[in-house]
PDB file of C-alpha atoms in Angstrom:
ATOM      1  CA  UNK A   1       0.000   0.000   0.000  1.00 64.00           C
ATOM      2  CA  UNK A   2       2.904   2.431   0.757  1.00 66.00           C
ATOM      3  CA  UNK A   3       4.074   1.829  -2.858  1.00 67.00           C
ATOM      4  CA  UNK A   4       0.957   3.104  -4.803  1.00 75.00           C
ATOM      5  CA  UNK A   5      -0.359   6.350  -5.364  1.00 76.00           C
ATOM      6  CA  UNK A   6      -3.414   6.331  -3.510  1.00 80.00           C
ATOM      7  CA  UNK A   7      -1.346   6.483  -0.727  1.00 87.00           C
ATOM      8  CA  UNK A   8      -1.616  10.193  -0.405  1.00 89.00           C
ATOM      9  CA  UNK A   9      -5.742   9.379   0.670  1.00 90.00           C
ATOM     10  CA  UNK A  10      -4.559   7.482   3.722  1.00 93.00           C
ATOM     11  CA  UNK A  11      -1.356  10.532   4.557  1.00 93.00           C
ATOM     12  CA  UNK A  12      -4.297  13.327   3.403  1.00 92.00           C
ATOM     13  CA  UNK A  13      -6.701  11.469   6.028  1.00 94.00           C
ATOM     14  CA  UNK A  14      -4.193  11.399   9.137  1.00 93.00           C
ATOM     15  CA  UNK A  15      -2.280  14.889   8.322  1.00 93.00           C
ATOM     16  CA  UNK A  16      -6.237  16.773   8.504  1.00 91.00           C
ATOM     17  CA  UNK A  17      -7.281  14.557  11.501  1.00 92.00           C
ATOM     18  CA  UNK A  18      -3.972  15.849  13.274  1.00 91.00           C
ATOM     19  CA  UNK A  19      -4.472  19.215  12.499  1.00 90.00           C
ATOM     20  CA  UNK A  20      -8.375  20.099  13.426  1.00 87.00           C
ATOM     21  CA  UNK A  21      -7.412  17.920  16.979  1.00 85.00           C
ATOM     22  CA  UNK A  22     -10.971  16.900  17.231  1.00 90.00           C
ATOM     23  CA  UNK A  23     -11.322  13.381  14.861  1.00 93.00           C
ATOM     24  CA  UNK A  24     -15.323  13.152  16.109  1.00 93.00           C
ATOM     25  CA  UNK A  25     -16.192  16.192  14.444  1.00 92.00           C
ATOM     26  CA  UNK A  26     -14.547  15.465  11.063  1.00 93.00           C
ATOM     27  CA  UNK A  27     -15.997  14.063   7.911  1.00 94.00           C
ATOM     28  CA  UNK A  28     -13.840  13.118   5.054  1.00 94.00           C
ATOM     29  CA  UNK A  29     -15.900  13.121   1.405  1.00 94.00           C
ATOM     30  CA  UNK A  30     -14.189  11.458  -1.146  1.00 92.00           C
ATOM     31  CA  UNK A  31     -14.977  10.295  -4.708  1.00 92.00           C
ATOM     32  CA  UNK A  32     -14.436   6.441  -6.002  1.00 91.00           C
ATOM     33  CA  UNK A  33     -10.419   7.079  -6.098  1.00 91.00           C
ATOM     34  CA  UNK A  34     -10.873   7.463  -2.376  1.00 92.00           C
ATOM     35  CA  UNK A  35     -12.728   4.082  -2.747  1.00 95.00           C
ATOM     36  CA  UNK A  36      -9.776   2.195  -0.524  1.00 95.00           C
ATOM     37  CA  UNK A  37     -10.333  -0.232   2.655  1.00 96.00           C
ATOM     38  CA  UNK A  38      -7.424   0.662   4.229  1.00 95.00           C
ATOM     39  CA  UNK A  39      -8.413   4.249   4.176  1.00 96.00           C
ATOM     40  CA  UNK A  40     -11.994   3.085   6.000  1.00 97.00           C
ATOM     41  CA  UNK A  41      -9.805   0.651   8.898  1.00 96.00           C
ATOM     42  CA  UNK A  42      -7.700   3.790   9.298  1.00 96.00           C
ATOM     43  CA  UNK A  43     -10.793   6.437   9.820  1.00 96.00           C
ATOM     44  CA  UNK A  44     -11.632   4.028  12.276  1.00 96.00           C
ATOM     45  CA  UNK A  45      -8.765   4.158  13.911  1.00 95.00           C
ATOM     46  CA  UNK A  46      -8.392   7.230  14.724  1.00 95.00           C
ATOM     47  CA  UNK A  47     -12.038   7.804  15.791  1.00 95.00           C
ATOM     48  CA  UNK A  48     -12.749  10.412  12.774  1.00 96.00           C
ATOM     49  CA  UNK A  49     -15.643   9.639   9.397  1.00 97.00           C
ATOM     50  CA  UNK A  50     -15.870   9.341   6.178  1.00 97.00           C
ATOM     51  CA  UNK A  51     -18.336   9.162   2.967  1.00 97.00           C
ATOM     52  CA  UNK A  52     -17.192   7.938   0.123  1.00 97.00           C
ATOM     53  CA  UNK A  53     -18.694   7.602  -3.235  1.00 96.00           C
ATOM     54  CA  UNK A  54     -17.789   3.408  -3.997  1.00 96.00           C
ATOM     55  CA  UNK A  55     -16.715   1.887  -7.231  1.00 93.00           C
ATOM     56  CA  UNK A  56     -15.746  -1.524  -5.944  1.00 93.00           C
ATOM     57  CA  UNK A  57     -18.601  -4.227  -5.069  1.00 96.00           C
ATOM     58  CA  UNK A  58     -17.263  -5.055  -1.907  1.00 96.00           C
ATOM     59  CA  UNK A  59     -17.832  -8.708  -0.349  1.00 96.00           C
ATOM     60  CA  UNK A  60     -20.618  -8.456   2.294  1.00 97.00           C
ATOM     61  CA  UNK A  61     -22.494 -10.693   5.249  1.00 94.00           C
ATOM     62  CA  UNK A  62     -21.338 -13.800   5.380  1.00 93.00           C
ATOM     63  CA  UNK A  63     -18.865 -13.320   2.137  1.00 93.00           C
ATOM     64  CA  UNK A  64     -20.666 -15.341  -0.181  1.00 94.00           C
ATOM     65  CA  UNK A  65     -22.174 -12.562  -1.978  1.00 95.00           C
ATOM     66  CA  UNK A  66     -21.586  -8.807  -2.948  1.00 97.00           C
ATOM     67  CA  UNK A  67     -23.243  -5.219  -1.734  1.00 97.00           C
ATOM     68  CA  UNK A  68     -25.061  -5.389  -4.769  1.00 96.00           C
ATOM     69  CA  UNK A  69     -26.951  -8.803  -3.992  1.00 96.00           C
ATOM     70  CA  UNK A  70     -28.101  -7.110  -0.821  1.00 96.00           C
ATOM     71  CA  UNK A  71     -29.093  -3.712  -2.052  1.00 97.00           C
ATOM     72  CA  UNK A  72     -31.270  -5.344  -5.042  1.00 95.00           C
ATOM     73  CA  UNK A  73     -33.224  -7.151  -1.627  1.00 95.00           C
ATOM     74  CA  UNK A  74     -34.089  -3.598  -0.573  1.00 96.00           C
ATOM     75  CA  UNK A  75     -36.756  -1.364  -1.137  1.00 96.00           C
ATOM     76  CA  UNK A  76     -36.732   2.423  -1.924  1.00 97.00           C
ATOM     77  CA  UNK A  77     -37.236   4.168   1.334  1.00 96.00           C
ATOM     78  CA  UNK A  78     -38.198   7.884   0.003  1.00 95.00           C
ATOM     79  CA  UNK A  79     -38.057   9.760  -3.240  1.00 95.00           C
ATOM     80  CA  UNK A  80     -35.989  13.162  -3.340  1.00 94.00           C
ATOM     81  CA  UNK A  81     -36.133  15.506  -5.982  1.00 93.00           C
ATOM     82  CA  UNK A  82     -32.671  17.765  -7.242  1.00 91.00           C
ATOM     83  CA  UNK A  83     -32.100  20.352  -9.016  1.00 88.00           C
ATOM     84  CA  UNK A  84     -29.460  19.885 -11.860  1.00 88.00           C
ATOM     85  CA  UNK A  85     -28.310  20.910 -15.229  1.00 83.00           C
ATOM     86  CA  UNK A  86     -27.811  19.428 -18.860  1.00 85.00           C
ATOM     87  CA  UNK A  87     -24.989  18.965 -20.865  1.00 86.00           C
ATOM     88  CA  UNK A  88     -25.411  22.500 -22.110  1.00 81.00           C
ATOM     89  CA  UNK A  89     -26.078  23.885 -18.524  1.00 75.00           C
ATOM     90  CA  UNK A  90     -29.565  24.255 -18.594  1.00 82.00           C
ATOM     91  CA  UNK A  91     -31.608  23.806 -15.282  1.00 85.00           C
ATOM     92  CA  UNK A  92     -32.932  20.249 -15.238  1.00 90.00           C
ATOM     93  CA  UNK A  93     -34.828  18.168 -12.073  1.00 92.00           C
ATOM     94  CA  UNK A  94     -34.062  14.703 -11.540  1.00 93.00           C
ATOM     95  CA  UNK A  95     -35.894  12.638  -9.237  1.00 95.00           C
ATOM     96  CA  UNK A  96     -33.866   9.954  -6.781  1.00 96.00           C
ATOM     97  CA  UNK A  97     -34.802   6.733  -5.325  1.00 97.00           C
ATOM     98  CA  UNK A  98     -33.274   6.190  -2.376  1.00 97.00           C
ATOM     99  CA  UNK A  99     -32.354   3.288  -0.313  1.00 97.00           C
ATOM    100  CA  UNK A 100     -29.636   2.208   2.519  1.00 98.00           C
ATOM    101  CA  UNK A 101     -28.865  -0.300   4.526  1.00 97.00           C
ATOM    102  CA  UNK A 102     -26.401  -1.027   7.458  1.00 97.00           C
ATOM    103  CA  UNK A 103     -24.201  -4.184   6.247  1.00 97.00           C
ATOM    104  CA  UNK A 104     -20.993  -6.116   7.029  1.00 97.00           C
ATOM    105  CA  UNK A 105     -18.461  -4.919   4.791  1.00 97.00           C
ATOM    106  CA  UNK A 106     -15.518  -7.355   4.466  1.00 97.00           C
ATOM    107  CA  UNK A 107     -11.918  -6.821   3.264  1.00 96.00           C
ATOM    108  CA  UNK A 108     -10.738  -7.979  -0.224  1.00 93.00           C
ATOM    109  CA  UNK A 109      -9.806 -11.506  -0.062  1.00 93.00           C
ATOM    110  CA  UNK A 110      -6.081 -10.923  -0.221  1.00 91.00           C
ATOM    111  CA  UNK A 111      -6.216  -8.348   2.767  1.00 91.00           C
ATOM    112  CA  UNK A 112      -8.212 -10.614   4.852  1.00 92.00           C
ATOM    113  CA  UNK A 113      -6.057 -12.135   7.752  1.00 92.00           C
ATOM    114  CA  UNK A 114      -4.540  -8.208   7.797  1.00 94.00           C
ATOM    115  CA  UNK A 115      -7.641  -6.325   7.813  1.00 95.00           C
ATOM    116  CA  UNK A 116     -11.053  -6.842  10.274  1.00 96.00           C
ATOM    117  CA  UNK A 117     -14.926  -6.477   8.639  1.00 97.00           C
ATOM    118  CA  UNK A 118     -16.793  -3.280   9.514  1.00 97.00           C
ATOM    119  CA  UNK A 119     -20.455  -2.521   9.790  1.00 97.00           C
ATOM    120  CA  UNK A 120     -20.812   0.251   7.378  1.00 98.00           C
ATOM    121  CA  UNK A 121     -23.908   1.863   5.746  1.00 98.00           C
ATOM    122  CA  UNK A 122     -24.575   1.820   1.975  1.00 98.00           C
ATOM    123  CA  UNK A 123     -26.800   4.557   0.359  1.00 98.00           C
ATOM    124  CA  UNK A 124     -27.938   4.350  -3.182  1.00 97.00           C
ATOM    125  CA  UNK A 125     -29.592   7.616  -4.855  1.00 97.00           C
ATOM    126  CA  UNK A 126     -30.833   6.498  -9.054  1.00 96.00           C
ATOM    127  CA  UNK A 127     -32.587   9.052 -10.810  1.00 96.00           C
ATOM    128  CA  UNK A 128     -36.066   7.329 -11.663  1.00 95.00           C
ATOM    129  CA  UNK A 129     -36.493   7.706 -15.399  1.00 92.00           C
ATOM    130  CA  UNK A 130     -33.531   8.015 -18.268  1.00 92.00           C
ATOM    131  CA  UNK A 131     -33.084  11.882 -18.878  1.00 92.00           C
ATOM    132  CA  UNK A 132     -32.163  12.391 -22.316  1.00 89.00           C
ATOM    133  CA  UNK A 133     -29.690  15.819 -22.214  1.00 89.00           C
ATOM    134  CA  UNK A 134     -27.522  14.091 -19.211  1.00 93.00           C
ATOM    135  CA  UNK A 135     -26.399  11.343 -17.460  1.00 93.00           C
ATOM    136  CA  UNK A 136     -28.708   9.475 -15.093  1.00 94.00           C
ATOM    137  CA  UNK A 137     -27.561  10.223 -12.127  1.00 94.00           C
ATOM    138  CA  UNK A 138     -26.232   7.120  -9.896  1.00 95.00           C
ATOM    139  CA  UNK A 139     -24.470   7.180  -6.672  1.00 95.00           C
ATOM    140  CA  UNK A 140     -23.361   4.647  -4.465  1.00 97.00           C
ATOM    141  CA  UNK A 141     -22.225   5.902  -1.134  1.00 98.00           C
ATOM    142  CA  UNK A 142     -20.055   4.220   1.734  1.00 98.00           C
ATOM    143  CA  UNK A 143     -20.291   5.771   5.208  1.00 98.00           C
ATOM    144  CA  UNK A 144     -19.560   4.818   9.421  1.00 97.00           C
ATOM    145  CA  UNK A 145     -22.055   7.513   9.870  1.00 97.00           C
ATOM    146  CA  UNK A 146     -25.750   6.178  11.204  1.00 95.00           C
ATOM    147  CA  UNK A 147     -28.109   6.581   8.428  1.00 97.00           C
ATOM    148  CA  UNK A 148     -31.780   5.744  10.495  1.00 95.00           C
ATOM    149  CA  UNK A 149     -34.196   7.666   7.661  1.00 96.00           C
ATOM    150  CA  UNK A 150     -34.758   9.456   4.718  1.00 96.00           C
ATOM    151  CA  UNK A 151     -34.138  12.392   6.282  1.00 96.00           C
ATOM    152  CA  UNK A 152     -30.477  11.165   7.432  1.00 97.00           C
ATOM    153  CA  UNK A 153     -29.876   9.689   3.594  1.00 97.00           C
ATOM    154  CA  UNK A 154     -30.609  13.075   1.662  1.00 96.00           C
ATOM    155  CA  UNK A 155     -28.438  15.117   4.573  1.00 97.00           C
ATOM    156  CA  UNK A 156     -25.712  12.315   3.941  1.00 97.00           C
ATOM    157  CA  UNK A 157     -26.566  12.998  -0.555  1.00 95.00           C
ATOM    158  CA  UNK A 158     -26.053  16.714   0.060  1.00 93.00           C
ATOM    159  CA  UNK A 159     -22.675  16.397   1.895  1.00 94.00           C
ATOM    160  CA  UNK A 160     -21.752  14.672  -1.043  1.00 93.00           C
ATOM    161  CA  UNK A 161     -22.728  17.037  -3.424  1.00 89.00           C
ATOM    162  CA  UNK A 162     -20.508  19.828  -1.965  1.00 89.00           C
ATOM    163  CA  UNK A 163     -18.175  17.568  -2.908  1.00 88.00           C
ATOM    164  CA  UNK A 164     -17.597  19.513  -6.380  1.00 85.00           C
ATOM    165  CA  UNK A 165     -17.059  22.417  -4.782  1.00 88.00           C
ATOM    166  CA  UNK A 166     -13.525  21.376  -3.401  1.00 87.00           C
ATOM    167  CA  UNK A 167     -12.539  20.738  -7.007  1.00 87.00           C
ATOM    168  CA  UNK A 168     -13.401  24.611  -8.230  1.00 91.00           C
ATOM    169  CA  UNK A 169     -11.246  25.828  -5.371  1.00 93.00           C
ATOM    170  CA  UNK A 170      -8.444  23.575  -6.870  1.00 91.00           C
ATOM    171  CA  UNK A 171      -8.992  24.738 -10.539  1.00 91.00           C
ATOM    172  CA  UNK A 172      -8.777  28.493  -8.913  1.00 93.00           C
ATOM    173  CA  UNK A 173      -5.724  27.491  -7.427  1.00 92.00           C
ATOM    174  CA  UNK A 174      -4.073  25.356 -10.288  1.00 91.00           C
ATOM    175  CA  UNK A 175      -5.680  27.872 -13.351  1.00 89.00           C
ATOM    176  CA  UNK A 176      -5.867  31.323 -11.569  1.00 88.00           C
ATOM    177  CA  UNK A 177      -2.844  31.333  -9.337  1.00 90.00           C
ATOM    178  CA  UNK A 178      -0.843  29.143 -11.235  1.00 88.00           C
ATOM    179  CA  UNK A 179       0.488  27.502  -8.573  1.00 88.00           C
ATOM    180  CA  UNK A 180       2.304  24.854 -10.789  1.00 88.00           C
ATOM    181  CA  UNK A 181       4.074  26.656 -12.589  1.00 91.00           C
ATOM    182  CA  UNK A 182       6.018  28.248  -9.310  1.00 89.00           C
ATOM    183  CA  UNK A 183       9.594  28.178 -10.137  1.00 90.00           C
ATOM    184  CA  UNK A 184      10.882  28.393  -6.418  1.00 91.00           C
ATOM    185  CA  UNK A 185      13.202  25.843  -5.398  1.00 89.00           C
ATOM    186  CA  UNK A 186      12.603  24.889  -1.549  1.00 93.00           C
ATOM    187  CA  UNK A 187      10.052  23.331   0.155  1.00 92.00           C
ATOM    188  CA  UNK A 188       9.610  26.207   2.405  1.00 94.00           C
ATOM    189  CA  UNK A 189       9.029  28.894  -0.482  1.00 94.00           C
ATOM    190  CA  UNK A 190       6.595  26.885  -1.835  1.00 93.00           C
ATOM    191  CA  UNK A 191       4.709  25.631   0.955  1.00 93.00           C
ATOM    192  CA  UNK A 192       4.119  29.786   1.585  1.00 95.00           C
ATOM    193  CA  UNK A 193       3.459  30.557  -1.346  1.00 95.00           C
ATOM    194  CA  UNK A 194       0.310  28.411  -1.491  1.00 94.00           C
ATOM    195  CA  UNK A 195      -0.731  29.461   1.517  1.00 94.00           C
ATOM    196  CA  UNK A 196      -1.210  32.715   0.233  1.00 94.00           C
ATOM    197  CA  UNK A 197      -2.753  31.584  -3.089  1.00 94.00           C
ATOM    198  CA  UNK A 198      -5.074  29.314  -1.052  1.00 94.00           C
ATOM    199  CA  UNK A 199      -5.676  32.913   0.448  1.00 95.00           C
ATOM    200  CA  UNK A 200      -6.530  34.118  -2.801  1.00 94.00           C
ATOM    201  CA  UNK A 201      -8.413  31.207  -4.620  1.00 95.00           C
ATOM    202  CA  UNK A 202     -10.468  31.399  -1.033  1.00 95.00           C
ATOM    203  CA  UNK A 203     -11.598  34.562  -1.915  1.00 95.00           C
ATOM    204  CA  UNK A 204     -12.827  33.975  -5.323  1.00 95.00           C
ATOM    205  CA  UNK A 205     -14.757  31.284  -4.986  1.00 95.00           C
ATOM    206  CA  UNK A 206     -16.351  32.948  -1.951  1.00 95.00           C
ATOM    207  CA  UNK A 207     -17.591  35.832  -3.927  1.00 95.00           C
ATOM    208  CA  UNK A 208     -18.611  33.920  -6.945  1.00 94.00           C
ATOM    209  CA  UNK A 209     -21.101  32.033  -4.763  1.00 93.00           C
ATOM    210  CA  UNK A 210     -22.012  34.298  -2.006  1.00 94.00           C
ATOM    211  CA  UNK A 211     -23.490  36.689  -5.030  1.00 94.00           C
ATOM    212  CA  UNK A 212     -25.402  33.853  -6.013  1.00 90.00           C
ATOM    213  CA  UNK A 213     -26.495  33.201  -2.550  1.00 90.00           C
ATOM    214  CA  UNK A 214     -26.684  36.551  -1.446  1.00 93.00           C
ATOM    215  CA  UNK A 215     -27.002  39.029  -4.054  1.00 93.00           C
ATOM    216  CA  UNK A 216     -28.540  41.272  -1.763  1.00 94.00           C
ATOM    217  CA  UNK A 217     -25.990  41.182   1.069  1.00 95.00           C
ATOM    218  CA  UNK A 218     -24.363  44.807   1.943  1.00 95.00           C
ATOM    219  CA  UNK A 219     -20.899  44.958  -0.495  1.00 95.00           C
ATOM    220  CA  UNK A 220     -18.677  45.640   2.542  1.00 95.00           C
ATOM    221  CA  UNK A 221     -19.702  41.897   3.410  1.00 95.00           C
ATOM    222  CA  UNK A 222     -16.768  41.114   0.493  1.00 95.00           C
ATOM    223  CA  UNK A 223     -15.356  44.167  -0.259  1.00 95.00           C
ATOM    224  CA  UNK A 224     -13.057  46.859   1.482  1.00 95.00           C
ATOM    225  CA  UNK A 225     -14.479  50.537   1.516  1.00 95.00           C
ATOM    226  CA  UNK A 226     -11.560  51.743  -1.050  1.00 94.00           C
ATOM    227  CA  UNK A 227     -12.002  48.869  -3.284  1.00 95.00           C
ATOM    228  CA  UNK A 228     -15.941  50.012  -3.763  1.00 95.00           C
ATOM    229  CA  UNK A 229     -14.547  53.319  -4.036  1.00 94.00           C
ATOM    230  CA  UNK A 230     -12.628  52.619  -6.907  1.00 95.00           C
ATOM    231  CA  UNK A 231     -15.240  50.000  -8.746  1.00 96.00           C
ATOM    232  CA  UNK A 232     -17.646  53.018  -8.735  1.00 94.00           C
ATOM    233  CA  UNK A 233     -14.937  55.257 -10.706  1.00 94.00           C
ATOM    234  CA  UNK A 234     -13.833  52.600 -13.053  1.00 94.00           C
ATOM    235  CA  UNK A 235     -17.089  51.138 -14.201  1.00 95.00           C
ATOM    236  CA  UNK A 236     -19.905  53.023 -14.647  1.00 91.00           C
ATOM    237  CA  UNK A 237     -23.388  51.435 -13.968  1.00 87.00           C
ATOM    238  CA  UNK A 238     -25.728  51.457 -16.916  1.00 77.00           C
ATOM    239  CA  UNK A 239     -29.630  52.118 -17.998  1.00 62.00           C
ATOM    240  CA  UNK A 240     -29.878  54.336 -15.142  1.00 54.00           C
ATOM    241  CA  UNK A 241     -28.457  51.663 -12.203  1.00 54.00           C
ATOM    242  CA  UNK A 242     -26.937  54.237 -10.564  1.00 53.00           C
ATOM    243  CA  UNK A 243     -29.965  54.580  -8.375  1.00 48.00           C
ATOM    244  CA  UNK A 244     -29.774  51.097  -7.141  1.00 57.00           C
ATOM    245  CA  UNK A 245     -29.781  50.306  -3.706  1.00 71.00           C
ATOM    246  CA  UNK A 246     -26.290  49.721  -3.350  1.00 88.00           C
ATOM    247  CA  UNK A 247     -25.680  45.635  -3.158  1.00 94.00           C
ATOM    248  CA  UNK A 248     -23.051  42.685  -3.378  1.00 94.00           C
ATOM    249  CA  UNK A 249     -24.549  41.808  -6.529  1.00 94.00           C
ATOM    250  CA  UNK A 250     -23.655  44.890  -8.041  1.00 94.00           C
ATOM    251  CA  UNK A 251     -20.258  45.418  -7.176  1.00 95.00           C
ATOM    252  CA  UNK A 252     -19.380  41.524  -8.247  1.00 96.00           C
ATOM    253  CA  UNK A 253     -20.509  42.266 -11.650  1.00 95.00           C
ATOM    254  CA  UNK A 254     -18.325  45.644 -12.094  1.00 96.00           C
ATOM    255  CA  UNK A 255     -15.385  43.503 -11.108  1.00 97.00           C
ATOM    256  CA  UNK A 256     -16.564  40.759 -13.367  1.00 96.00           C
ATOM    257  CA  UNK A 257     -16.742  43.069 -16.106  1.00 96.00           C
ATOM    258  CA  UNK A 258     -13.081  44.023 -15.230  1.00 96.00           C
ATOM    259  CA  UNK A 259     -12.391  40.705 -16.112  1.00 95.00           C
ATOM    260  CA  UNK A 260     -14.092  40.629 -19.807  1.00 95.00           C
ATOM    261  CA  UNK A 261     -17.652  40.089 -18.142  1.00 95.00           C
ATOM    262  CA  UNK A 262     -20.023  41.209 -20.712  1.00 93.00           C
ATOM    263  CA  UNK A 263     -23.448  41.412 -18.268  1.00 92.00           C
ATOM    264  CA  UNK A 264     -26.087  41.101 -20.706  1.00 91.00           C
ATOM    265  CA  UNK A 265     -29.236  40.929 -19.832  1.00 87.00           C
ATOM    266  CA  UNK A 266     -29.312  36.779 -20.667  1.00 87.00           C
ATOM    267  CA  UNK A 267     -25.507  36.161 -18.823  1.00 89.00           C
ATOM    268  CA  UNK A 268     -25.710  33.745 -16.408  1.00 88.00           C
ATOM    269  CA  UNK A 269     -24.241  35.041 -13.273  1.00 90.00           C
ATOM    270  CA  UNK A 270     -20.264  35.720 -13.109  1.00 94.00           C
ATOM    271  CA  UNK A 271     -17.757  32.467 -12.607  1.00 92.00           C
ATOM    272  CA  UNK A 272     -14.538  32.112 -11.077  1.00 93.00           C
ATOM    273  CA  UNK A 273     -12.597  32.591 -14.173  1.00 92.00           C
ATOM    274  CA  UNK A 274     -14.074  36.928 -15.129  1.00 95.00           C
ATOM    275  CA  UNK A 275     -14.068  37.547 -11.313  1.00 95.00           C
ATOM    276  CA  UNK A 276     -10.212  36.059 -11.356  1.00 94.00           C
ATOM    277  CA  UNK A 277      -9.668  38.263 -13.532  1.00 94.00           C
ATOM    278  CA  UNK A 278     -11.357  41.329 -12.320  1.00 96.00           C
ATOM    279  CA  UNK A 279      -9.664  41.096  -9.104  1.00 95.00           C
ATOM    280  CA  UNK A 280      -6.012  41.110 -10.580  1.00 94.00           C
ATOM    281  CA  UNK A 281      -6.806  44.150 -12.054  1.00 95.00           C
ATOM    282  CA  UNK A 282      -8.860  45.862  -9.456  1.00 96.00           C
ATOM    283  CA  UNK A 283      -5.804  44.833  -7.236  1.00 94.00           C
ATOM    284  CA  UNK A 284      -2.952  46.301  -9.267  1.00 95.00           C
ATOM    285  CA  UNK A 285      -5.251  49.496  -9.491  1.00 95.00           C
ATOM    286  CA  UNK A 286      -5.699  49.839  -6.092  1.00 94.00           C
ATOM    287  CA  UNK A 287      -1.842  49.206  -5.487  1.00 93.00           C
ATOM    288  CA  UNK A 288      -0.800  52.362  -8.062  1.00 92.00           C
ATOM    289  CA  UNK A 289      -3.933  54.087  -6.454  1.00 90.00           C
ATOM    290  CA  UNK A 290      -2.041  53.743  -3.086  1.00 89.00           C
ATOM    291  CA  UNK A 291       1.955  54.373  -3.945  1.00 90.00           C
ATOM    292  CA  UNK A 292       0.876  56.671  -7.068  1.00 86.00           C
ATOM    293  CA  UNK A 293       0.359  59.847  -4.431  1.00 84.00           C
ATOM    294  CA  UNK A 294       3.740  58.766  -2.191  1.00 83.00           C
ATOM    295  CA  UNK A 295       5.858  59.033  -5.955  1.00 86.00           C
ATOM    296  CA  UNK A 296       4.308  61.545  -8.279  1.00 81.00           C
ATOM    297  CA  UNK A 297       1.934  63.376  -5.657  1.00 69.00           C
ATOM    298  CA  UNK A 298      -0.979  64.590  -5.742  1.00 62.00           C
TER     299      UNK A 298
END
């Protein structure tokens, strides 16, 4: 196991156990690489949880058949109904069957005499219905968490779907910051310079959502008094929005369209990538704003 890549789950595990110092509290999602026994005998371990999306049919009971023969045996519990979008991002429902049951997960059969069974929970969520502009949707969850009801299924489904979000905040990192492409040559350089990018790509991400979640919210909720300042000189509203009751929402898009951001009327709201962008330039700005005065005065 210390020889192959998925290693890094088990390290990635341990390392953020170590470092929040409270194991009870912690939930680790993963996707089907983090699909790995080892990784589930080591949450248990050291007393912390995990739900893991499962691409491996695990032996279960008595070992003489699979997950799968048991989950076929039970019934849908509830019906829960998502909102999604198509291949060509259009809004879309799907509507999930549900079921889960509490079963006796054994090791593969060469890790057997090194590894013990657990009692683990599978959930299954499949979209009733074939939608035609997608893919069904099918997951098959692994937990140690104690799934009782529907109720405790969907909160376990939506945990999982924040999953995605931890992969935008890496493309921020990876295609905004650039942090691959650092040419420093010690550990220690690096390790601060991702810090601050993690600082950065943070920040992004926060305002691309929060103005979808909060459009309304006051703009000093995200943004520094001189950095409204200077959105309101650079970009001008237009048709007259001047007069709007000053909002997040508003401010977001004038640094989107800093970054290219055209904000027509049928735009879907700002992404990462134009609000990346605005900010690099609404941050150099602010920096010649500041030292301009000290150099050439007033």
């Amino acid at each position: 196991m210390e020889q192959k890549e998925s290693i890094r789950w088990l390290e990635n595990l341990r390392q953020s156990t170590d470092l929040l110092a409270a194991p009870g509290r912690c939930v680790h999602i993963g996707d089907r690489e983090s699909d790995i026994y080892e990784l589930f005998c080591l949450a248990e371990e050291v007393g912390t949880h995990f739900l893991v999306r499962t691409c491996v049919d695990r032996l279960a009971g008595d070992g003489n058949h699979t997950i799968a023969d048991e989950m076929d045996e039970v019934t849908v519990k509830g019906l829960h109904r998502i909102e999604v979008k198509d291949d060509k991002g259009d809004p879309d429902e799907a509507l999930l069957e549900i079921r889960f049951r509490k079963l006796r997960i054994l090791p593969p059969i060469g890790k057997q005499k090194k590894y013990p069974a657990l009692t683990l929970t599978v959930i299954h969520a499949q979209e009733r219905g074939t939608p035609k502009r997608r893919t069904k949707i099918e997951w098959k969850l692994l937990t140690d968490l104690p799934v009782q009801s529907r109720k405790d299924a969907i909160e376990k489904l939506g945990w999982y779907a924040l999953r995605w979000k931890i992969e935008v905040f890496h493309k921020i990192l990876k295609s905004g910051c650039k942090a691959e492409e650092s040419k420093l040559r010690t550990a220690e350089r690096l390790v601060n310079l991702i810090a601050v990018f993690c600082i950065v790509s943070w920040r992004v991400f926060w305002m691309t959502m929060l103005n979808r979640s909060s459009p309304n919210a006051l703009p000093q909720t995200a943004l520094t008094d001189p950095e409204i300042r200077l959105l309101d000189h650079l970009v001008k509203d237009r048709g007259g929005d001047h007069s709007r009751r000053s909002t997040l929402s508003r401010y977001v898009v004038k640094i989107a369209r800093l970054g290219g951001y055209l904000a027509r009327a049928s735009d879907p709201p700002p992404g990462n990538t134009v609000i990346w962008r605005g900010l690099s330039r609404l941050t150099d700005i602010e920096l010649g704003a500041t030292i301009g005065p000290k150099i050439v005065g007033n």
